[in-house]
mmCIF file of C-alpha atoms and ligand atoms in Angstrom:
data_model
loop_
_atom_site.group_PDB
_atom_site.id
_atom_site.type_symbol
_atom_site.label_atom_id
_atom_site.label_comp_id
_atom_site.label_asym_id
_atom_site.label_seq_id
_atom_site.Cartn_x
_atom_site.Cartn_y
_atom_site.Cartn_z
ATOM 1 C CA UNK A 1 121.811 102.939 117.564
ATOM 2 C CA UNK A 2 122.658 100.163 119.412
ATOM 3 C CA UNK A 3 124.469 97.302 117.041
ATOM 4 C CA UNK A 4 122.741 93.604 118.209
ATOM 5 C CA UNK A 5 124.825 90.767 116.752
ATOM 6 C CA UNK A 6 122.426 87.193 115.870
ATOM 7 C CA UNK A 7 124.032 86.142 119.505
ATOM 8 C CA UNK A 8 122.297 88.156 121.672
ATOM 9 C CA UNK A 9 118.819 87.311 122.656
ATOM 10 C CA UNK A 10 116.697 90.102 121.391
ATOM 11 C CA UNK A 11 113.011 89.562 120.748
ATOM 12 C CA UNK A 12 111.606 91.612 117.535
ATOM 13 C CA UNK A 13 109.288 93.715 120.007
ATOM 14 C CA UNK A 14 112.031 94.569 122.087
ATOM 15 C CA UNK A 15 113.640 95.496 118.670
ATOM 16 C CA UNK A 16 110.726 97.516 117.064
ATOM 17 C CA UNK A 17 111.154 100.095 120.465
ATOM 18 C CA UNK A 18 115.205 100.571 120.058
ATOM 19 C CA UNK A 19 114.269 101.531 116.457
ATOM 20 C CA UNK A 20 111.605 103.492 117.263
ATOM 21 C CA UNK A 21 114.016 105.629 119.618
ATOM 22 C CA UNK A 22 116.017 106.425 116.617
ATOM 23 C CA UNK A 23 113.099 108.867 115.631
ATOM 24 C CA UNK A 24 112.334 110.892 118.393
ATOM 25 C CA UNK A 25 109.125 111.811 116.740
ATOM 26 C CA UNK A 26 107.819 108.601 116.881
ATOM 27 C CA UNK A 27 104.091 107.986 118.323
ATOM 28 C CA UNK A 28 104.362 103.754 118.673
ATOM 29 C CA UNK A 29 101.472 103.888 116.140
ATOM 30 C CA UNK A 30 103.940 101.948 113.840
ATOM 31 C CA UNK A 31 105.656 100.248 116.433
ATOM 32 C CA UNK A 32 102.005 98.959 117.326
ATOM 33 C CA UNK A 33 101.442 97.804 114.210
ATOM 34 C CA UNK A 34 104.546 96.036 113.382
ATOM 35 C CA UNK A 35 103.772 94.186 116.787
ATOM 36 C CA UNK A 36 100.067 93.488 115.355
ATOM 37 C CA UNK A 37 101.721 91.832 111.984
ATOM 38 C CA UNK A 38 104.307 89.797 114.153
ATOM 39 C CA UNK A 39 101.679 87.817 115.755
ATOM 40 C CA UNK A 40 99.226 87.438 113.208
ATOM 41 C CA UNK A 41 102.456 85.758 111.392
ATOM 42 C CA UNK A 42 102.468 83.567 114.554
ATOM 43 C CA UNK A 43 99.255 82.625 113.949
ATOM 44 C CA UNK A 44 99.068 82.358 110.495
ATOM 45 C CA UNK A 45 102.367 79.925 111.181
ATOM 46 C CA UNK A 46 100.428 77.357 113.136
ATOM 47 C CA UNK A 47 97.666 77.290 110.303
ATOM 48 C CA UNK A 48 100.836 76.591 107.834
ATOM 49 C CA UNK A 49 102.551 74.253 110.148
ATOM 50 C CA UNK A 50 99.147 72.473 110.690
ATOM 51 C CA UNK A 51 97.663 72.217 107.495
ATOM 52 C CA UNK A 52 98.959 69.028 106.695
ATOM 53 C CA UNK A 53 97.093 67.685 109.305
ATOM 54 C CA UNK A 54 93.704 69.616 109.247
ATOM 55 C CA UNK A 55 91.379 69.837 106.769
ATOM 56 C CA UNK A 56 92.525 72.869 105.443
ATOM 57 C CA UNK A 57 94.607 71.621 102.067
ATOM 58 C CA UNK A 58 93.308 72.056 99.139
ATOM 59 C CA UNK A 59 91.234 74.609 97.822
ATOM 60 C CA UNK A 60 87.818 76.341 98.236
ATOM 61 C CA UNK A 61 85.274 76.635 96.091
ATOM 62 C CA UNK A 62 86.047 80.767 96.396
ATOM 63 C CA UNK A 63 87.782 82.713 93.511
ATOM 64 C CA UNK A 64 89.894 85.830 94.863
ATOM 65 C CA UNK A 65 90.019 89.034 92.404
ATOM 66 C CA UNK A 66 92.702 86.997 90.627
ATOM 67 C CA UNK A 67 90.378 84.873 89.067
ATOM 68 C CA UNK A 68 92.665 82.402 90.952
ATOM 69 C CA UNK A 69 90.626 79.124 93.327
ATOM 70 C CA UNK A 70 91.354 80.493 96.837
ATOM 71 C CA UNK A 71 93.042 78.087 99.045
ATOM 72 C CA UNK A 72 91.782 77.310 102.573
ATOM 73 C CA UNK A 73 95.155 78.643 103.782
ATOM 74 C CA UNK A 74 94.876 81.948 101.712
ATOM 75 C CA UNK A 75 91.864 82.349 102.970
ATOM 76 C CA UNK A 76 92.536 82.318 106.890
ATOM 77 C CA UNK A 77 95.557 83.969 106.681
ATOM 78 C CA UNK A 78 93.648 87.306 104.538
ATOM 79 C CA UNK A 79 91.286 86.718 107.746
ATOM 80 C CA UNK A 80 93.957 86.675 110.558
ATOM 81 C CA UNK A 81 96.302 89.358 109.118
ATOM 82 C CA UNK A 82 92.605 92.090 109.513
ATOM 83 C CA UNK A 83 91.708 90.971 112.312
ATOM 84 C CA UNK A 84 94.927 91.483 114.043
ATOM 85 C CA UNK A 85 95.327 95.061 112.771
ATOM 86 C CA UNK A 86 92.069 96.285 111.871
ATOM 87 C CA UNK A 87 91.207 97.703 115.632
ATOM 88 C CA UNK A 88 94.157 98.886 116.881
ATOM 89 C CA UNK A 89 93.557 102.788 115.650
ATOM 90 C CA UNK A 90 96.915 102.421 113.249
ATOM 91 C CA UNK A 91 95.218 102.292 110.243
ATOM 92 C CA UNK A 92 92.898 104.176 107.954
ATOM 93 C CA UNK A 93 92.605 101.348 105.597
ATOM 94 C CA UNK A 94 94.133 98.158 103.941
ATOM 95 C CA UNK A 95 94.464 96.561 100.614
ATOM 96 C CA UNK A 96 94.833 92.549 100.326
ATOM 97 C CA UNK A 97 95.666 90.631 97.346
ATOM 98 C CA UNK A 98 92.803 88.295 98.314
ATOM 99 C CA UNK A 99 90.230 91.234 98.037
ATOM 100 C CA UNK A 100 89.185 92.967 94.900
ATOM 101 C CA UNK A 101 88.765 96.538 96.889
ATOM 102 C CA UNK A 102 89.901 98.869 99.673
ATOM 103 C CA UNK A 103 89.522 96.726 103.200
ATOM 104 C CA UNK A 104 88.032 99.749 105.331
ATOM 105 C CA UNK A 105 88.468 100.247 109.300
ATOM 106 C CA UNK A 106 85.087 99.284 110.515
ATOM 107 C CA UNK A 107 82.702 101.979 111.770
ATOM 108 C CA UNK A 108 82.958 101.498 115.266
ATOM 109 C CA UNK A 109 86.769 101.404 115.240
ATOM 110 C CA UNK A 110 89.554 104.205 115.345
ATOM 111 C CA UNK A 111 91.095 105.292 111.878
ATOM 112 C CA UNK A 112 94.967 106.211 112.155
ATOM 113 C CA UNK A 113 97.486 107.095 109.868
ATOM 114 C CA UNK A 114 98.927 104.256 108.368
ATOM 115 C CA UNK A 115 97.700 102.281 105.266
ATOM 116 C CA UNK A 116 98.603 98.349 104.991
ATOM 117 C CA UNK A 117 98.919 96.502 101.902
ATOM 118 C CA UNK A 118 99.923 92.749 101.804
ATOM 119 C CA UNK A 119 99.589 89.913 99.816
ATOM 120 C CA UNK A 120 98.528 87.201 103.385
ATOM 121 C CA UNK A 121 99.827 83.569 101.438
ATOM 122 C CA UNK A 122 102.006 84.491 98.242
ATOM 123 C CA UNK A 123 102.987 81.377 96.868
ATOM 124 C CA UNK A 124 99.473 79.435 97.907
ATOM 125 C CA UNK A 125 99.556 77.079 94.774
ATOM 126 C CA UNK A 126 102.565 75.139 96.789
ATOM 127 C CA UNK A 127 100.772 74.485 100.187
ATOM 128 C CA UNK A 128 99.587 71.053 99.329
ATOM 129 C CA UNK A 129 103.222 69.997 98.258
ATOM 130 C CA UNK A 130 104.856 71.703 101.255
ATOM 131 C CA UNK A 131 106.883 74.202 99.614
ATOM 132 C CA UNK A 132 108.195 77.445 101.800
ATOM 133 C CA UNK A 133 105.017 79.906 100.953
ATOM 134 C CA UNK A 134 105.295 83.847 102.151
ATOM 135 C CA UNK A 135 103.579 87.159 103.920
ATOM 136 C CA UNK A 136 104.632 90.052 102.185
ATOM 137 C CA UNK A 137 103.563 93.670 103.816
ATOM 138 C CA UNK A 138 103.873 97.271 103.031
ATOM 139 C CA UNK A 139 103.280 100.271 104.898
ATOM 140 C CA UNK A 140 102.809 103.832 103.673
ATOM 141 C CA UNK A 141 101.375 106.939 105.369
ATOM 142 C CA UNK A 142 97.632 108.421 104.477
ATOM 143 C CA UNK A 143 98.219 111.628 102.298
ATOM 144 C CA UNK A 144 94.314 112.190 101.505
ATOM 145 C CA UNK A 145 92.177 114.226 103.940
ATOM 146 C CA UNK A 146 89.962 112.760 106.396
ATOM 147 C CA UNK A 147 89.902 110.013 108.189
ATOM 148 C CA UNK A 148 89.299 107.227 106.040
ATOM 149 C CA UNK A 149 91.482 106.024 103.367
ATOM 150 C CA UNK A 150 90.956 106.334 99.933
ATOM 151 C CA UNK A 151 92.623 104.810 96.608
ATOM 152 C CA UNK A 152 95.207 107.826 96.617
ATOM 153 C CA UNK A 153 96.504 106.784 99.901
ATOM 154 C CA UNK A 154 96.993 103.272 98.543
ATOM 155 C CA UNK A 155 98.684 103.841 94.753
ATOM 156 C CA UNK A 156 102.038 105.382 95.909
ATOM 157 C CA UNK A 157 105.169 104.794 94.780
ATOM 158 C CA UNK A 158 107.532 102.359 96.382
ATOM 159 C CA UNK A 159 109.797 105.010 97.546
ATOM 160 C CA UNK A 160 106.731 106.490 99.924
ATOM 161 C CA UNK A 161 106.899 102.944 102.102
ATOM 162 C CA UNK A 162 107.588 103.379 106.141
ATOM 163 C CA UNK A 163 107.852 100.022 106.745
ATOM 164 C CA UNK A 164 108.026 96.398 104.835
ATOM 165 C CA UNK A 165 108.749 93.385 105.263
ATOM 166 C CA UNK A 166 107.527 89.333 104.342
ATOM 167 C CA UNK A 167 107.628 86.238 106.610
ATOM 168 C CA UNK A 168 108.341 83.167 105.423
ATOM 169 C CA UNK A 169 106.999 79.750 106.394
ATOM 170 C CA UNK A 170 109.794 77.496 105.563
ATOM 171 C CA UNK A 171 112.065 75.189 107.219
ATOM 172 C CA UNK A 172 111.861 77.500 109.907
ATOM 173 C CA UNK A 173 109.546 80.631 110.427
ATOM 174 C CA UNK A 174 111.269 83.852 109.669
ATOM 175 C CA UNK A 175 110.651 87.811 109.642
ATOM 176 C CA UNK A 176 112.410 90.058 107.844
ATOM 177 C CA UNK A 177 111.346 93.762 107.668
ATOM 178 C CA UNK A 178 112.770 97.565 107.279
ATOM 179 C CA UNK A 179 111.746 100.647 108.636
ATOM 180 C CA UNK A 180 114.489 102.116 106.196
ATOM 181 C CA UNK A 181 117.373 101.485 109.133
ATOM 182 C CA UNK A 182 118.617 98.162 107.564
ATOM 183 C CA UNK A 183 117.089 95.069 106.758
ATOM 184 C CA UNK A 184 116.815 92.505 110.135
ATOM 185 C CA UNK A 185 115.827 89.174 110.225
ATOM 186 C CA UNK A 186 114.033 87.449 113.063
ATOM 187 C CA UNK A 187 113.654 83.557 113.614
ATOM 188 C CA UNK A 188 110.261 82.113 115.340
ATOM 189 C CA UNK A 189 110.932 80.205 118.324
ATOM 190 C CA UNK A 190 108.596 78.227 118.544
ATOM 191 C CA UNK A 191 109.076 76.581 121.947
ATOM 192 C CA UNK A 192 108.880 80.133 123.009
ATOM 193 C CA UNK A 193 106.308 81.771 120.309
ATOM 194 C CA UNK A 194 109.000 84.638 120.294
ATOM 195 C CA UNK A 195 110.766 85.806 116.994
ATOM 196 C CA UNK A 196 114.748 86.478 117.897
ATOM 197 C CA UNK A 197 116.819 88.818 115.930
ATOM 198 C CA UNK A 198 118.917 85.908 113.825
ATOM 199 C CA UNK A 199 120.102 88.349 111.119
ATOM 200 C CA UNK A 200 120.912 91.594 112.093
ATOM 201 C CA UNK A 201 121.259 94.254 109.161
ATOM 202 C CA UNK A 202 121.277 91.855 106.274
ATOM 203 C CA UNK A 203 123.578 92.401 102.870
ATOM 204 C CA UNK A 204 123.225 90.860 100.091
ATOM 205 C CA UNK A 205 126.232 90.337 97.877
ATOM 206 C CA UNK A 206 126.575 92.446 94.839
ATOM 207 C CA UNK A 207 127.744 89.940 92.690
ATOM 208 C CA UNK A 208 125.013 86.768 92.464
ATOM 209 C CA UNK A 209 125.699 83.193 92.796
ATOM 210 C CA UNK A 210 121.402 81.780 91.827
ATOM 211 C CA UNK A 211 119.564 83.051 89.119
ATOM 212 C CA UNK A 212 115.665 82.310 89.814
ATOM 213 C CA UNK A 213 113.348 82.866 86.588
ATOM 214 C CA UNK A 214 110.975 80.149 85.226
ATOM 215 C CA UNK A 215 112.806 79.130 82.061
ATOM 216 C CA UNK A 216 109.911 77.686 80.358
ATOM 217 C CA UNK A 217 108.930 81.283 79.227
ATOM 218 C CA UNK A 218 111.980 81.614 77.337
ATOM 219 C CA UNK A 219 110.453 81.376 73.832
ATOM 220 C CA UNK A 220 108.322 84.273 75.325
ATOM 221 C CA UNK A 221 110.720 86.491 76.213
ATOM 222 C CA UNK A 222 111.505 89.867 73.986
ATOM 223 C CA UNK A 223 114.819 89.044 72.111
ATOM 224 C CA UNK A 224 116.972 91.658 74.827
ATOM 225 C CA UNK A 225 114.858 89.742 77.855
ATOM 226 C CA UNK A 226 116.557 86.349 76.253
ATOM 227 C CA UNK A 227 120.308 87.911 76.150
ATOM 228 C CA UNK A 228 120.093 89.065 79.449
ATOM 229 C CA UNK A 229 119.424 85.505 80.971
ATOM 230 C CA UNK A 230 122.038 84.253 78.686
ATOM 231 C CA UNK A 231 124.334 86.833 80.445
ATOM 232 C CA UNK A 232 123.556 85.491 83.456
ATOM 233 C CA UNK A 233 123.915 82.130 82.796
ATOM 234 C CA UNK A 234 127.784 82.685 81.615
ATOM 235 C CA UNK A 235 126.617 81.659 77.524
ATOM 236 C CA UNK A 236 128.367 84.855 76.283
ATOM 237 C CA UNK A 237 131.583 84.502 78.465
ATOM 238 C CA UNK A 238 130.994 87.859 80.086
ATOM 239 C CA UNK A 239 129.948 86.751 83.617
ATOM 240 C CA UNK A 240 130.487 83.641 85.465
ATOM 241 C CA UNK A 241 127.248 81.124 85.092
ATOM 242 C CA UNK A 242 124.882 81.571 87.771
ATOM 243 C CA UNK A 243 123.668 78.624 89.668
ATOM 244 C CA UNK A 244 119.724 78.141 88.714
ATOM 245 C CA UNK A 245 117.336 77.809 91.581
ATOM 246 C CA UNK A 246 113.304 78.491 91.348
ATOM 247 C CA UNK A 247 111.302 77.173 93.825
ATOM 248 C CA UNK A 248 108.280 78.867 92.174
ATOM 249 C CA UNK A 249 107.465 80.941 95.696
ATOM 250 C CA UNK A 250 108.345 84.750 95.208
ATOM 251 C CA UNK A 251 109.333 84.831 98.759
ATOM 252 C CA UNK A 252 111.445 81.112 99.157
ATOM 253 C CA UNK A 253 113.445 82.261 96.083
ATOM 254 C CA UNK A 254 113.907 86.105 97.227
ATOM 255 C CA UNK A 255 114.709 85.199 100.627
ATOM 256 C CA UNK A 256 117.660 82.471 99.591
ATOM 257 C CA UNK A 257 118.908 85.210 97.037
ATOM 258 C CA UNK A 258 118.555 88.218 99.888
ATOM 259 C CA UNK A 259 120.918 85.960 102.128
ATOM 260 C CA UNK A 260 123.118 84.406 99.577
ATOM 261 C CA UNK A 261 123.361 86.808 96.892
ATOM 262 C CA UNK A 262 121.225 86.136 93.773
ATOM 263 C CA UNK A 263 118.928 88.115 91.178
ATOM 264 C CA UNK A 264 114.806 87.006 91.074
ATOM 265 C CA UNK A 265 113.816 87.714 87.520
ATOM 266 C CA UNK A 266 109.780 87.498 86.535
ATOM 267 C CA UNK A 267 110.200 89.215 83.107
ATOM 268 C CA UNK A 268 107.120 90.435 80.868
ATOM 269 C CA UNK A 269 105.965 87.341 78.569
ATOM 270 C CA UNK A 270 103.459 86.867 75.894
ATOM 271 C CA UNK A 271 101.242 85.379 78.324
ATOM 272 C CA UNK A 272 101.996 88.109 80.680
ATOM 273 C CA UNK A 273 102.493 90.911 79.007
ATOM 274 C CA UNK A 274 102.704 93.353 82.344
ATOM 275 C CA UNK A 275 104.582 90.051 84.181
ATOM 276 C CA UNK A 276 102.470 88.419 86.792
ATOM 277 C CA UNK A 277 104.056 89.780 89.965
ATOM 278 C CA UNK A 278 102.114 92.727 91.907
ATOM 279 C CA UNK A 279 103.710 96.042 92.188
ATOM 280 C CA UNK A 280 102.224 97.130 95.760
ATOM 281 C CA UNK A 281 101.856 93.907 97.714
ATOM 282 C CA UNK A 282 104.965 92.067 95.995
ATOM 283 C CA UNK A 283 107.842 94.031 94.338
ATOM 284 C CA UNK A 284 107.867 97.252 95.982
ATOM 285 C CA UNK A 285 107.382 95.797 99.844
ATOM 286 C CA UNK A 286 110.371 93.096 98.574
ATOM 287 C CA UNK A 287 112.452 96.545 96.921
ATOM 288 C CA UNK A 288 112.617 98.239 100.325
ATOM 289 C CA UNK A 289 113.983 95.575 101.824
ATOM 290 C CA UNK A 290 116.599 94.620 98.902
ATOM 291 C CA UNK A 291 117.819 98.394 98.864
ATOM 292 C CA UNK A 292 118.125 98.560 102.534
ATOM 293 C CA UNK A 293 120.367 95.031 102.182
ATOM 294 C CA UNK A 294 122.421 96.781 99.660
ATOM 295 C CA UNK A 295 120.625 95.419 96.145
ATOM 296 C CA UNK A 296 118.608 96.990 93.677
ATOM 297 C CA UNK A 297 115.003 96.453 91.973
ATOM 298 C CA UNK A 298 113.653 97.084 88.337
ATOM 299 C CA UNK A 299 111.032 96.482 86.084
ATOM 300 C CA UNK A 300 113.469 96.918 83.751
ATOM 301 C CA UNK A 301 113.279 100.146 82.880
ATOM 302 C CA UNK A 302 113.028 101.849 85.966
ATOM 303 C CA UNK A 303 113.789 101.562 89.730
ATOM 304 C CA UNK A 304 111.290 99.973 91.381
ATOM 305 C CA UNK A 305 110.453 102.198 93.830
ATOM 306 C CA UNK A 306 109.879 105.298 91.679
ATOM 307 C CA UNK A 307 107.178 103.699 89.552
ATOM 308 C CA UNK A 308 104.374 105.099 90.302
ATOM 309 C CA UNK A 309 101.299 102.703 90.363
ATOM 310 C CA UNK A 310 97.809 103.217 88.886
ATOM 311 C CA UNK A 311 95.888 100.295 89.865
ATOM 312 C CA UNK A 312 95.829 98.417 93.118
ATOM 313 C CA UNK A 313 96.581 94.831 91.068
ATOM 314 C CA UNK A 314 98.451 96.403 88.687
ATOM 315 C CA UNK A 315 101.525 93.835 87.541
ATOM 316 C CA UNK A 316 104.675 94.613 86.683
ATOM 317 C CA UNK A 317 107.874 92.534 85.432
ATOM 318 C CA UNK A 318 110.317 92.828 88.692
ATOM 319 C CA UNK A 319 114.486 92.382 88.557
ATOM 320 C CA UNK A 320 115.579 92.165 91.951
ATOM 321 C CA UNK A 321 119.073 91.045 93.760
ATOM 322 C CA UNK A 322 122.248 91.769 93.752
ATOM 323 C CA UNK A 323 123.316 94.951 92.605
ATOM 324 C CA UNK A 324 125.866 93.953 90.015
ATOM 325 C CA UNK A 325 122.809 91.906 88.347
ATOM 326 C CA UNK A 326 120.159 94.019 88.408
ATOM 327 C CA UNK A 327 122.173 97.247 86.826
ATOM 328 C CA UNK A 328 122.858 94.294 83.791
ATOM 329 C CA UNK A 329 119.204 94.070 83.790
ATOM 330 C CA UNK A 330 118.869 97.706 83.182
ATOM 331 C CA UNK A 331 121.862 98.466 81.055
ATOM 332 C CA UNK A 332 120.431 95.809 78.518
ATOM 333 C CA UNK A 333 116.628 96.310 78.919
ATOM 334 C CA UNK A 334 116.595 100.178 79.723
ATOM 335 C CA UNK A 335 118.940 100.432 76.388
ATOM 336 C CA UNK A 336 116.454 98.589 74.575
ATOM 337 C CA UNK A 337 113.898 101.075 75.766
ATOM 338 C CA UNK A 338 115.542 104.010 75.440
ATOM 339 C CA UNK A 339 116.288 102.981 71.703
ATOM 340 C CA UNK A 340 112.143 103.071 70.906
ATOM 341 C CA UNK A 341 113.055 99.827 68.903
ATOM 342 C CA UNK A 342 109.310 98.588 67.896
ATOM 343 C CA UNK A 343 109.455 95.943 70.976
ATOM 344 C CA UNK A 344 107.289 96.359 73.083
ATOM 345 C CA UNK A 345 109.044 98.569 76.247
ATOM 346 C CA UNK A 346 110.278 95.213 78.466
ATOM 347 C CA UNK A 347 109.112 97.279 81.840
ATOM 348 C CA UNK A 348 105.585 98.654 80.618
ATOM 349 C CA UNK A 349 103.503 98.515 83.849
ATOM 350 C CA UNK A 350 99.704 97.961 83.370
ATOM 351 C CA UNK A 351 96.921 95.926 85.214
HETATM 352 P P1 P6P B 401 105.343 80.764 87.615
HETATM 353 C C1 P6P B 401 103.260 81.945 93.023
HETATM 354 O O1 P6P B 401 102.062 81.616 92.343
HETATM 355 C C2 P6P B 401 103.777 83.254 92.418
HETATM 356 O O2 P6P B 401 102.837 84.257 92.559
HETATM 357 C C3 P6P B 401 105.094 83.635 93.079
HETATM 358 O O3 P6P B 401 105.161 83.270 94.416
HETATM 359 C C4 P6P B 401 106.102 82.913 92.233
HETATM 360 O O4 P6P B 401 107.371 83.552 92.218
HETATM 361 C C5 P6P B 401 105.460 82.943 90.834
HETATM 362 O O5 P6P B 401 104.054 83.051 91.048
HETATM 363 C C6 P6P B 401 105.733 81.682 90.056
HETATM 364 O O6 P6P B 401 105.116 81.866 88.774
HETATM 365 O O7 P6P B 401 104.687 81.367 86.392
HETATM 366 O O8 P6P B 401 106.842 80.612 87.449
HETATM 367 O O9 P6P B 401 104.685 79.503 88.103
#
């Protein structure tokens, strides 16, 4: 393989085919695609970088399967991210978390072999206040017969993923993404309209310096939920404090921890009692990545990427960071679980 340090100029397409020589079976279908999502982030970059200025702020009169008021933004990025990928003959279907169903291949196009599931603006409630919002993806490969894809295809477990990665539309635009050879970063040029490898195979400390959970659930929390964050934040003299930071964007806060070391925690409250974070689109896309950078993922009872998922919306309370952190998480939430103590189990996945 050849090893690209952040000096030399390497575009990400120029990147995607020296990875895709490391498997000598390789058709470019997934090559193809991963072009495909780098421009539609392009584009969905100039709608983010614009908005300010267009009438796009604010939001629609729409309401996505969420229940949530679609933003403008939301909106045209669900748009851009199918049309970008929805001919090219790599797919046999998609999943959004903008749309309530399966997004099929039209008729008149070619099905392939890939399924894409992606949540197109994760963070949308921050656009108007111009905080860093996110593309998450996830790619697995059909299993089901036929040509089309089907629900099976979409509801496997994290561990099935080819590819994943988010983009994040912050200070600057960046991609990050694995094909399960590392974890590689990729800044957007924009006087170019090229991403350029920035940061090559990514680690993420084992030990975090942030913490990122929304505090205001506390009171919320199951009792061993509340220890743990104490544990974090240095109350019971057993780890040095971690330094709070939640933006309140999955991918702002994940990103910062990825890079700086750092454990993302969106527990299981009373007011969501599967947590609010989507297993597909969200925590298992963000796992891959983590793992190949050296952390780790949980609901809290179980690695992320071996839960197997039900629904396509399906929630599910996500630990995910630094290694050292996240095996806290589960030694004091698994044990909790593995006791049967009447609380409810911390990591129960649902809809
Ligand atoms: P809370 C944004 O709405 C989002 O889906 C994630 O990007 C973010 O991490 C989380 O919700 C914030 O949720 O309940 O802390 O406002």
């Amino acid at each position: 393989m050849v090893k690209h340090t952040a000096t030399s100029v390497v575009t990400i397409e120029r990147f995607i085919i020296e990875q895709e020589k490391l498997h000598p079976e390789a058709t470019g279908e997934l090559s193809g695609l991963l072009y495909d999502l780098a421009l539609a982030a392009k584009m969905i970059a100039n709608k983010v970088r614009s908005a300010g200025l267009a009438d796009i702020l604010g939001a629609t009169d729409l309401e996505n399967v969420q229940g949530e008021t679609q933003q403008k933004l939301d909106v045209l990025a669900n748009e851009i991210i199918v049309k970008a990928v929805d001919h090219g003959g790599r797919l046999c279907a998609m999943a959004s978390e903008e749309e309530p169903d399966i997004i099929e291949i039209p008729e008149n196009f070619r099905c392939g072999k890939y399924c894409l599931l992606f949540d197109p603006l994760d963070g949308s409630s921050n656009i108007d206040v111009n905080v860093p919002v996110g593309t998450i993806f996830s790619v697995v490969r059909k299993i089901t017969r036929g040509s089309r894809g089907e629900m099976e295809d979409m509801l496997q477990p994290g561990r099935r993923q080819v590819a994943a990665g988010y983009v994040i539309y912050g200070s600057s635009t960046m991609l990050v993404y694995t094909t399960g050879q590392g974890a590689h970063g990729f800044t957007l040029d924009p006087s170019l309209g090229e991403f350029l490898l920035s940061h090559p195979n990514i680690r993420t400390p084992d030990v975090g310096r942030y913490l990122s959970v929304n505090d205001s659930y506390h009171s919320q929390w199951e009792p061993p939920v509340q220890n743990l964050m104490n544990y974090y934040r240095g109350q019971d003299g057993n780890r040095q404090p971690m330094n709070t930071r939640y933006v309140g964007s999955l991918v702002a806060d994940f990103h910062r921890n990825l890079l700086g070391g750092g454990l993302f925690a969106y527990p299981a409250n009373r007011r969501n009692k599967h947590g609010k974070l989507r297993l597909l689109y969200e925590a298992s896309p963000l796992s891959f990545i983590v793992e190949q950078a050296g952390g780790a993922a949980t609901d809290g009872i179980q690695r992320i990427l071996d839960v197997q998922p039900t629904e396509l919306h399906q929630r599910t309370p996500l630990f995910i960071g630094s290694k050292n952190d996240v095996d806290a998480a589960l030694a004091m939430l698994g044990a909790q679980h593995k006791s049967g103590d009447s609380l409810a189990p911390v990591g129960s996945v649902g809809a």
